Amino acid sequence: MSTAAHSSKKLAGQQSQLVSSKRPIVIAGPCSAESEEQMLQTALGLKKVRGVSVFRAGIWKPRTRPGNFQGVGTIGLEWLRTVKQETGLRTACEVANATQTEQALQQGVDILLIGAHTTVNPFLVQEIADALKGVQVAVLVKNPVNPDLALWLGALERLHISGITDLGAMHRGFSTLDSAPYRNHPKWEHALELRQQVPGLAMYCDASHIAGRRSLLRPVSQRALDLGYDGLMIESHHNPAAALSDAQQQIMPQELHMLLQALKQQHTPGEKLKQNTQMEKLRKEIEHLDDELLTLLSRRTKVTAQLGDYSKPVEKSAETPDPVRWDLVLENLLHQASSAGIDQAFVKTIFQEVRSQYARTHLYNYGLSS
Ligand code: PEP
Ligand code: MN
């Protein structure tokens, strides 16, 4: 989506359902619609939670394995409508194809969510975008399951081309080999990159699907607010233990109330937002550099081990290996440090430590170290 096109459409568009100048918008509700009673009981609890303005429920559930609960289907949309009538909360649900989109629109759903398993598929996204031509509805696009920025951006562009102006992105984390301690790794810098490429795009954080467990909901939500996200989505069920999907990450409405109270919810002004985004990028760069340092250390250890095979020490001495050569090497390193503007004492400490580690290993290999 070109930045210019996005902002001018936004200016011309009607009031956004997705951003509020006062405070972040909170979307809450069960992972899945299970029964009318479950929906109403949860929604009546959520209506009392200050800050919650949108009720969500999954109607059709994309499940990884067959045999898991697949959602109640279209009847759930009627329950969603009842929730809206009874509580005044706006409603949101995920749609994954044109038929589901048309049905959700017919039942007056306010915010459509494109799920992570749909964003990965341009055919499905295009089908939904086509079904939305000429329709005024808010749409939040979740990141694809894999960290592919172009795919996320592409889905937003398809909807934008179809004329959807009230458009936002929802960050739900990424499926990675090692996501611990999260269910889906947040990779914050990836989501922030999207915001940098499309300034003004509403950004939501689906804290529940990033966290995957109750104990991480607070730090994930706080991080999103600190980074200036426009909204949060948190799954809530009146009886999480009995939930048919995502039982381990849902919280009761009263718990959500406490969680929201505990969050520092300042809206981040533009300049601070830029600063935070920049800080996040720099942190990531430091992480990469630390990785590189570790790789270099590991390579150095291997090379010194090979060298050790050729230079058997004659006696137990802290001076092994060759001290004269080492003095010259250190002098050269300190000279380089000084030209690079790095504190010489710091460099000396590091290299002496690295060297004595080598000496210890070397002596140990020859049985000369205790
Ligand atoms: C959900 O919101 O319940 C859901 C299935 O989300 P996702 O598309 O992020 O997996
Ligand atoms: Mn869920």
Coordinates of C-alpha atoms and ligand atoms in Angstrom, one line a residue:
M1 CA 0.0 0.0 0.0
S2 CA 1.5 3.3 -0.9
T3 CA 1.8 5.5 2.2
A4 CA 0.4 8.5 0.4
A5 CA -2.6 6.6 -0.9
H6 CA -3.3 5.2 2.5
S7 CA -3.2 8.5 4.4
S8 CA -5.3 10.4 1.8
K9 CA -8.0 7.8 1.8
K10 CA -8.0 7.9 5.6
L11 CA -8.5 11.6 5.6
A12 CA -11.4 11.3 3.2
G13 CA -12.9 8.4 5.0
Q14 CA -15.5 8.4 7.8
Q15 CA -14.7 8.1 11.4
S16 CA -12.5 5.2 12.2
Q17 CA -13.8 2.3 14.3
L18 CA -10.2 1.2 15.0
V19 CA -8.5 4.3 16.6
S20 CA -9.5 6.5 19.5
S21 CA -7.7 9.6 20.5
K22 CA -8.4 9.0 24.1
R23 CA -7.2 5.5 24.9
P24 CA -6.3 2.2 23.3
I25 CA -9.3 0.2 22.1
V26 CA -9.7 -3.2 23.8
I27 CA -11.3 -6.1 21.9
A28 CA -12.2 -9.0 24.2
G29 CA -14.3 -12.1 24.1
P30 CA -13.9 -15.9 23.9
C31 CA -11.7 -17.7 21.4
S32 CA -14.7 -19.5 20.1
A33 CA -18.5 -19.0 20.3
E34 CA -19.7 -22.1 22.0
S35 CA -23.3 -21.4 23.0
E36 CA -25.6 -18.4 23.3
E37 CA -25.4 -18.7 27.0
Q38 CA -21.6 -18.7 27.1
M39 CA -21.6 -15.7 24.7
L40 CA -24.1 -13.7 26.8
Q41 CA -22.6 -14.5 30.1
T42 CA -19.1 -13.5 29.0
A43 CA -20.4 -10.4 27.2
L44 CA -22.4 -9.2 30.2
G45 CA -19.2 -9.6 32.3
L46 CA -17.1 -7.7 29.7
K47 CA -19.6 -4.9 29.5
K48 CA -18.6 -4.0 33.1
V49 CA -14.9 -3.9 32.3
R50 CA -13.8 -0.3 31.8
G51 CA -12.0 0.0 28.5
V52 CA -13.6 -2.9 26.7
S53 CA -15.6 -1.7 23.7
V54 CA -15.6 -4.6 21.3
F55 CA -16.7 -8.2 21.8
R56 CA -15.0 -10.9 19.7
A57 CA -15.8 -14.5 19.2
G58 CA -14.5 -17.1 16.7
I59 CA -17.3 -18.5 14.6
W60 CA -15.3 -20.6 12.2
K61 CA -12.1 -21.9 13.8
P62 CA -9.1 -22.8 11.6
R63 CA -7.6 -25.8 13.4
T64 CA -4.3 -27.4 12.7
R65 CA -5.5 -31.0 13.2
P66 CA -8.9 -32.5 12.2
G67 CA -11.0 -33.6 15.1
N68 CA -10.5 -30.4 17.1
F69 CA -13.4 -28.1 17.7
Q70 CA -14.1 -26.3 14.4
G71 CA -16.4 -23.6 15.6
V72 CA -20.2 -23.5 15.7
G73 CA -20.6 -21.9 12.3
T74 CA -23.3 -19.4 11.2
I75 CA -25.5 -19.8 14.3
G76 CA -22.7 -18.1 16.2
L77 CA -23.3 -14.9 14.2
E78 CA -26.9 -14.8 15.5
W79 CA -25.5 -15.0 19.0
L80 CA -23.0 -12.2 18.2
R81 CA -26.0 -10.1 17.1
T82 CA -27.8 -10.8 20.3
V83 CA -24.7 -9.8 22.3
K84 CA -24.7 -6.5 20.4
Q85 CA -28.3 -5.8 21.1
E86 CA -28.1 -6.8 24.8
T87 CA -24.8 -5.1 25.7
G88 CA -24.3 -2.3 23.1
L89 CA -20.8 -3.6 22.6
R90 CA -19.5 -3.5 19.0
T91 CA -18.7 -7.0 17.6
A92 CA -15.8 -8.6 15.8
C93 CA -15.2 -12.0 14.3
E94 CA -12.7 -13.7 11.9
V95 CA -13.7 -14.4 8.3
A96 CA -11.7 -16.7 6.1
N97 CA -13.5 -16.7 2.7
A98 CA -16.1 -14.7 0.7
T99 CA -19.1 -16.7 2.0
Q100 CA -18.1 -16.1 5.7
T101 CA -17.5 -12.4 4.9
E102 CA -21.0 -12.0 3.3
Q103 CA -22.7 -13.8 6.3
A104 CA -20.8 -11.7 8.9
L105 CA -21.8 -8.5 7.0
Q106 CA -25.5 -9.6 6.9
Q107 CA -25.5 -10.1 10.6
G108 CA -24.0 -6.6 11.2
V109 CA -20.6 -7.5 12.5
D110 CA -18.6 -4.3 13.0
I111 CA -15.0 -5.4 12.7
L112 CA -13.8 -8.2 10.5
L113 CA -10.6 -10.0 11.4
I114 CA -8.5 -11.7 8.8
G115 CA -6.7 -14.6 10.7
A116 CA -3.1 -15.5 10.5
H117 CA -3.8 -18.7 8.6
T118 CA -5.7 -16.7 6.0
T119 CA -3.2 -13.8 5.5
V120 CA -0.7 -16.4 4.3
N121 CA -3.0 -17.2 1.3
P122 CA -3.3 -14.4 -1.3
F123 CA -6.1 -16.3 -3.1
L124 CA -8.3 -16.2 0.1
V125 CA -7.4 -12.6 0.9
Q126 CA -8.3 -11.6 -2.7
E127 CA -11.6 -13.4 -2.4
I128 CA -12.4 -11.5 0.8
A129 CA -11.3 -8.2 -0.7
D130 CA -13.6 -8.8 -3.7
A131 CA -16.5 -9.6 -1.4
L132 CA -15.8 -6.3 0.4
K133 CA -15.9 -4.0 -2.7
G134 CA -18.1 -1.1 -2.0
V135 CA -18.7 -2.0 1.6
Q136 CA -17.8 0.2 4.5
V137 CA -16.6 -2.0 7.4
A138 CA -13.5 -2.0 9.6
V139 CA -11.0 -4.7 8.9
L140 CA -8.0 -5.9 11.0
V141 CA -5.5 -8.0 9.3
K142 CA -3.4 -10.4 11.4
N143 CA 0.2 -11.0 10.6
P144 CA 0.8 -14.2 8.6
V145 CA 1.9 -17.2 10.7
N146 CA 5.5 -16.8 9.2
P147 CA 7.4 -13.5 9.5
D148 CA 6.9 -12.4 6.0
L149 CA 6.4 -8.6 5.9
A150 CA 5.5 -8.6 2.2
L151 CA 2.6 -11.1 2.7
W152 CA 1.2 -9.0 5.6
L153 CA 1.5 -5.8 3.5
G154 CA 0.1 -7.5 0.5
A155 CA -3.1 -8.5 2.3
L156 CA -3.5 -4.9 3.5
E157 CA -3.0 -3.6 0.0
R158 CA -5.6 -6.0 -1.5
L159 CA -8.2 -4.7 1.0
H160 CA -7.1 -1.1 0.4
I161 CA -7.5 -1.5 -3.4
S162 CA -11.0 -2.9 -2.7
G163 CA -11.9 0.4 -1.0
I164 CA -11.6 -0.5 2.6
T165 CA -10.4 2.7 4.3
D166 CA -10.9 1.7 8.0
L167 CA -8.0 -0.7 8.0
G168 CA -5.6 -1.9 10.6
A169 CA -3.0 -4.6 11.3
M170 CA -3.1 -7.0 14.2
H171 CA 0.1 -8.4 15.6
R172 CA -0.4 -12.0 16.9
G173 CA 3.2 -13.2 16.8
F174 CA 5.0 -15.7 14.6
S175 CA 5.4 -19.4 14.4
T176 CA 9.1 -20.0 14.9
L177 CA 11.1 -23.1 15.8
D178 CA 11.9 -21.7 19.2
S179 CA 9.1 -19.4 20.4
A180 CA 9.7 -19.9 24.1
P181 CA 8.4 -18.5 26.4
Y182 CA 5.7 -17.4 24.0
R183 CA 3.2 -19.4 22.0
N184 CA 4.0 -17.2 19.0
H185 CA 7.2 -15.2 19.0
P186 CA 6.4 -11.4 19.0
K187 CA 9.3 -10.3 16.9
W188 CA 8.3 -6.7 17.8
E189 CA 10.8 -5.2 15.3
H190 CA 8.9 -6.9 12.5
A191 CA 5.6 -5.3 13.4
L192 CA 7.3 -2.0 13.9
E193 CA 8.8 -2.2 10.4
L194 CA 5.3 -2.5 9.0
R195 CA 4.2 0.6 10.9
Q196 CA 7.2 2.4 9.6
Q197 CA 6.3 1.4 6.0
V198 CA 2.7 2.5 6.4
P199 CA 2.6 5.4 8.9
G200 CA -0.8 6.0 10.3
L201 CA -1.9 2.4 10.0
A202 CA -3.8 1.3 13.1
M203 CA -1.8 -1.3 15.0
Y204 CA -3.3 -3.8 17.4
C205 CA -1.7 -6.4 19.5
D206 CA -3.3 -9.8 20.0
A207 CA -1.7 -10.4 23.4
S208 CA -3.5 -13.7 23.9
H209 CA -2.1 -15.5 20.8
I210 CA 1.4 -14.1 21.4
A211 CA 1.4 -15.1 25.0
G212 CA -0.4 -18.4 24.9
R213 CA -0.7 -18.4 28.6
R214 CA -2.2 -16.1 31.2
S215 CA 1.0 -15.1 33.0
L216 CA 2.4 -13.4 29.9
L217 CA -0.6 -11.4 29.0
R218 CA 0.4 -8.4 31.2
P219 CA 4.0 -8.0 30.0
V220 CA 3.0 -8.5 26.3
S221 CA 0.1 -6.0 26.6
Q222 CA 2.3 -3.5 28.4
R223 CA 5.0 -3.7 25.8
A224 CA 2.4 -3.1 23.0
L225 CA 1.1 0.0 24.9
D226 CA 4.6 1.3 25.4
L227 CA 5.2 1.0 21.7
G228 CA 2.1 3.1 21.0
Y229 CA -0.2 0.4 19.7
D230 CA -3.8 1.6 19.1
G231 CA -5.5 -1.4 20.6
L232 CA -5.3 -4.8 22.3
M233 CA -7.1 -8.0 21.8
I234 CA -7.4 -10.3 24.8
E235 CA -9.4 -13.5 24.9
S236 CA -11.9 -13.7 27.7
H237 CA -14.3 -16.5 28.7
H238 CA -16.7 -16.7 31.7
N239 CA -15.3 -20.1 32.5
P240 CA -11.9 -20.5 30.8
A241 CA -11.4 -24.0 32.2
A242 CA -14.4 -25.3 30.2
A243 CA -13.4 -23.4 27.0
L244 CA -13.5 -25.6 23.8
S245 CA -10.4 -23.8 22.4
D246 CA -7.4 -22.0 23.8
A247 CA -8.5 -22.7 27.4
Q248 CA -5.0 -22.0 28.8
Q249 CA -4.8 -18.4 27.6
Q250 CA -8.3 -17.1 28.3
I251 CA -9.1 -15.1 31.4
M252 CA -12.4 -14.3 33.1
P253 CA -13.9 -10.8 32.6
Q254 CA -13.0 -9.9 36.2
E255 CA -9.4 -10.9 35.6
L256 CA -9.3 -8.8 32.5
H257 CA -10.6 -5.8 34.5
M258 CA -7.6 -6.2 36.9
L259 CA -5.2 -6.7 34.0
L260 CA -6.3 -3.5 32.3
Q261 CA -6.2 -1.6 35.6
A262 CA -2.6 -2.7 36.1
L263 CA -1.5 -1.5 32.7
K264 CA 0.0 1.9 32.2
Q265 CA -2.2 3.1 29.4
Q266 CA -0.7 6.4 28.3
H267 CA -1.2 7.2 24.6
T268 CA 2.3 7.6 23.2
P269 CA 2.8 10.9 21.4
G270 CA 4.3 10.9 17.9
E271 CA 7.9 11.9 18.8
K272 CA 8.1 9.3 21.7
L273 CA 6.6 6.7 19.4
K274 CA 9.4 7.3 16.9
Q275 CA 12.0 7.1 19.7
N276 CA 10.6 3.8 21.0
T277 CA 10.5 2.3 17.5
Q278 CA 14.1 3.4 17.0
M279 CA 15.1 2.0 20.4
E280 CA 13.5 -1.4 19.5
K281 CA 15.5 -1.5 16.3
L282 CA 18.8 -0.7 18.1
R283 CA 18.1 -3.4 20.7
K284 CA 17.6 -5.9 17.9
E285 CA 20.8 -4.8 16.3
I286 CA 22.7 -5.3 19.6
E287 CA 21.2 -8.8 19.8
H288 CA 22.5 -9.6 16.3
L289 CA 25.9 -8.3 17.2
D290 CA 26.0 -10.4 20.4
D291 CA 25.2 -13.4 18.3
E292 CA 28.1 -12.5 15.9
L293 CA 30.4 -12.0 18.9
L294 CA 29.5 -15.5 20.1
T295 CA 30.0 -17.0 16.7
L296 CA 33.5 -15.4 16.5
L297 CA 34.4 -16.6 20.0
S298 CA 33.4 -20.1 19.1
R299 CA 35.5 -20.0 15.9
R300 CA 38.4 -18.6 17.9
T301 CA 38.1 -21.4 20.5
K302 CA 38.2 -24.0 17.7
V303 CA 41.2 -22.4 16.1
T304 CA 43.1 -22.2 19.4
A305 CA 42.3 -25.8 20.0
Q306 CA 43.9 -26.7 16.7
L307 CA 46.9 -24.6 17.5
G308 CA 47.1 -26.4 20.9
D309 CA 47.6 -29.7 19.1
Y310 CA 50.8 -28.4 17.6
S311 CA 52.3 -26.7 20.7
K312 CA 52.6 -29.0 23.6
P313 CA 53.6 -27.0 26.7
V314 CA 56.7 -28.2 28.6
E315 CA 55.7 -27.1 32.0
K316 CA 52.8 -25.8 34.0
S317 CA 53.0 -22.1 33.5
A318 CA 50.6 -19.3 33.2
E319 CA 52.7 -17.9 30.4
T320 CA 51.8 -20.6 28.0
P321 CA 51.3 -19.8 25.1
D322 CA 54.1 -17.7 23.9
P323 CA 54.2 -14.5 26.1
V324 CA 56.4 -12.4 23.9
R325 CA 54.3 -12.9 20.9
W326 CA 51.2 -12.2 23.0
D327 CA 52.6 -8.8 24.2
L328 CA 53.0 -7.7 20.6
V329 CA 49.5 -8.9 19.7
L330 CA 48.0 -7.1 22.7
E331 CA 49.9 -3.9 21.9
N332 CA 48.6 -4.0 18.4
L333 CA 45.0 -4.6 19.6
L334 CA 45.2 -1.7 22.0
H335 CA 46.4 0.6 19.3
Q336 CA 43.5 -0.5 17.1
A337 CA 41.0 0.0 20.0
S338 CA 42.3 3.5 20.5
S339 CA 41.9 4.4 16.8
A340 CA 38.3 3.0 16.9
G341 CA 37.5 5.1 20.0
I342 CA 37.0 2.1 22.3
D343 CA 38.3 2.2 25.8
Q344 CA 41.7 0.5 25.9
A345 CA 41.3 -0.8 29.5
F346 CA 38.1 -2.5 28.4
V347 CA 39.7 -4.1 25.4
K348 CA 42.7 -5.2 27.5
T349 CA 40.4 -6.9 30.1
I350 CA 38.5 -8.7 27.4
F351 CA 41.5 -10.0 25.5
Q352 CA 43.4 -11.0 28.7
E353 CA 40.3 -13.0 29.7
V354 CA 40.0 -14.6 26.3
R355 CA 43.7 -15.5 26.3
S356 CA 43.8 -16.9 29.8
Q357 CA 40.9 -19.0 28.9
Y358 CA 43.0 -20.4 26.0
A359 CA 45.9 -20.9 28.4
R360 CA 43.7 -22.8 30.9
T361 CA 42.3 -25.1 28.2
H362 CA 45.7 -25.6 26.7
L363 CA 47.2 -26.7 30.0
Y364 CA 44.2 -28.7 30.9
N365 CA 44.5 -30.7 27.6
Y366 CA 48.0 -31.7 28.7
G367 CA 47.1 -32.6 32.2
L368 CA 49.1 -29.6 33.5
S369 CA 46.2 -27.8 35.1
S370 CA 44.5 -28.7 38.3
Ligands
PEP1 C1 -8.1 -16.5 17.1 O1 -8.1 -15.2 17.1 O2 -8.8 -17.1 17.9 C2 -7.2 -17.2 16.2 C3 -7.4 -18.4 15.8 O3 -6.2 -16.4 15.8 P1 -5.0 -16.6 14.8 O4 -5.5 -16.3 13.4 O5 -4.1 -15.5 15.3 O6 -4.4 -17.9 14.9
MN2 MN -7.9 -18.3 20.1

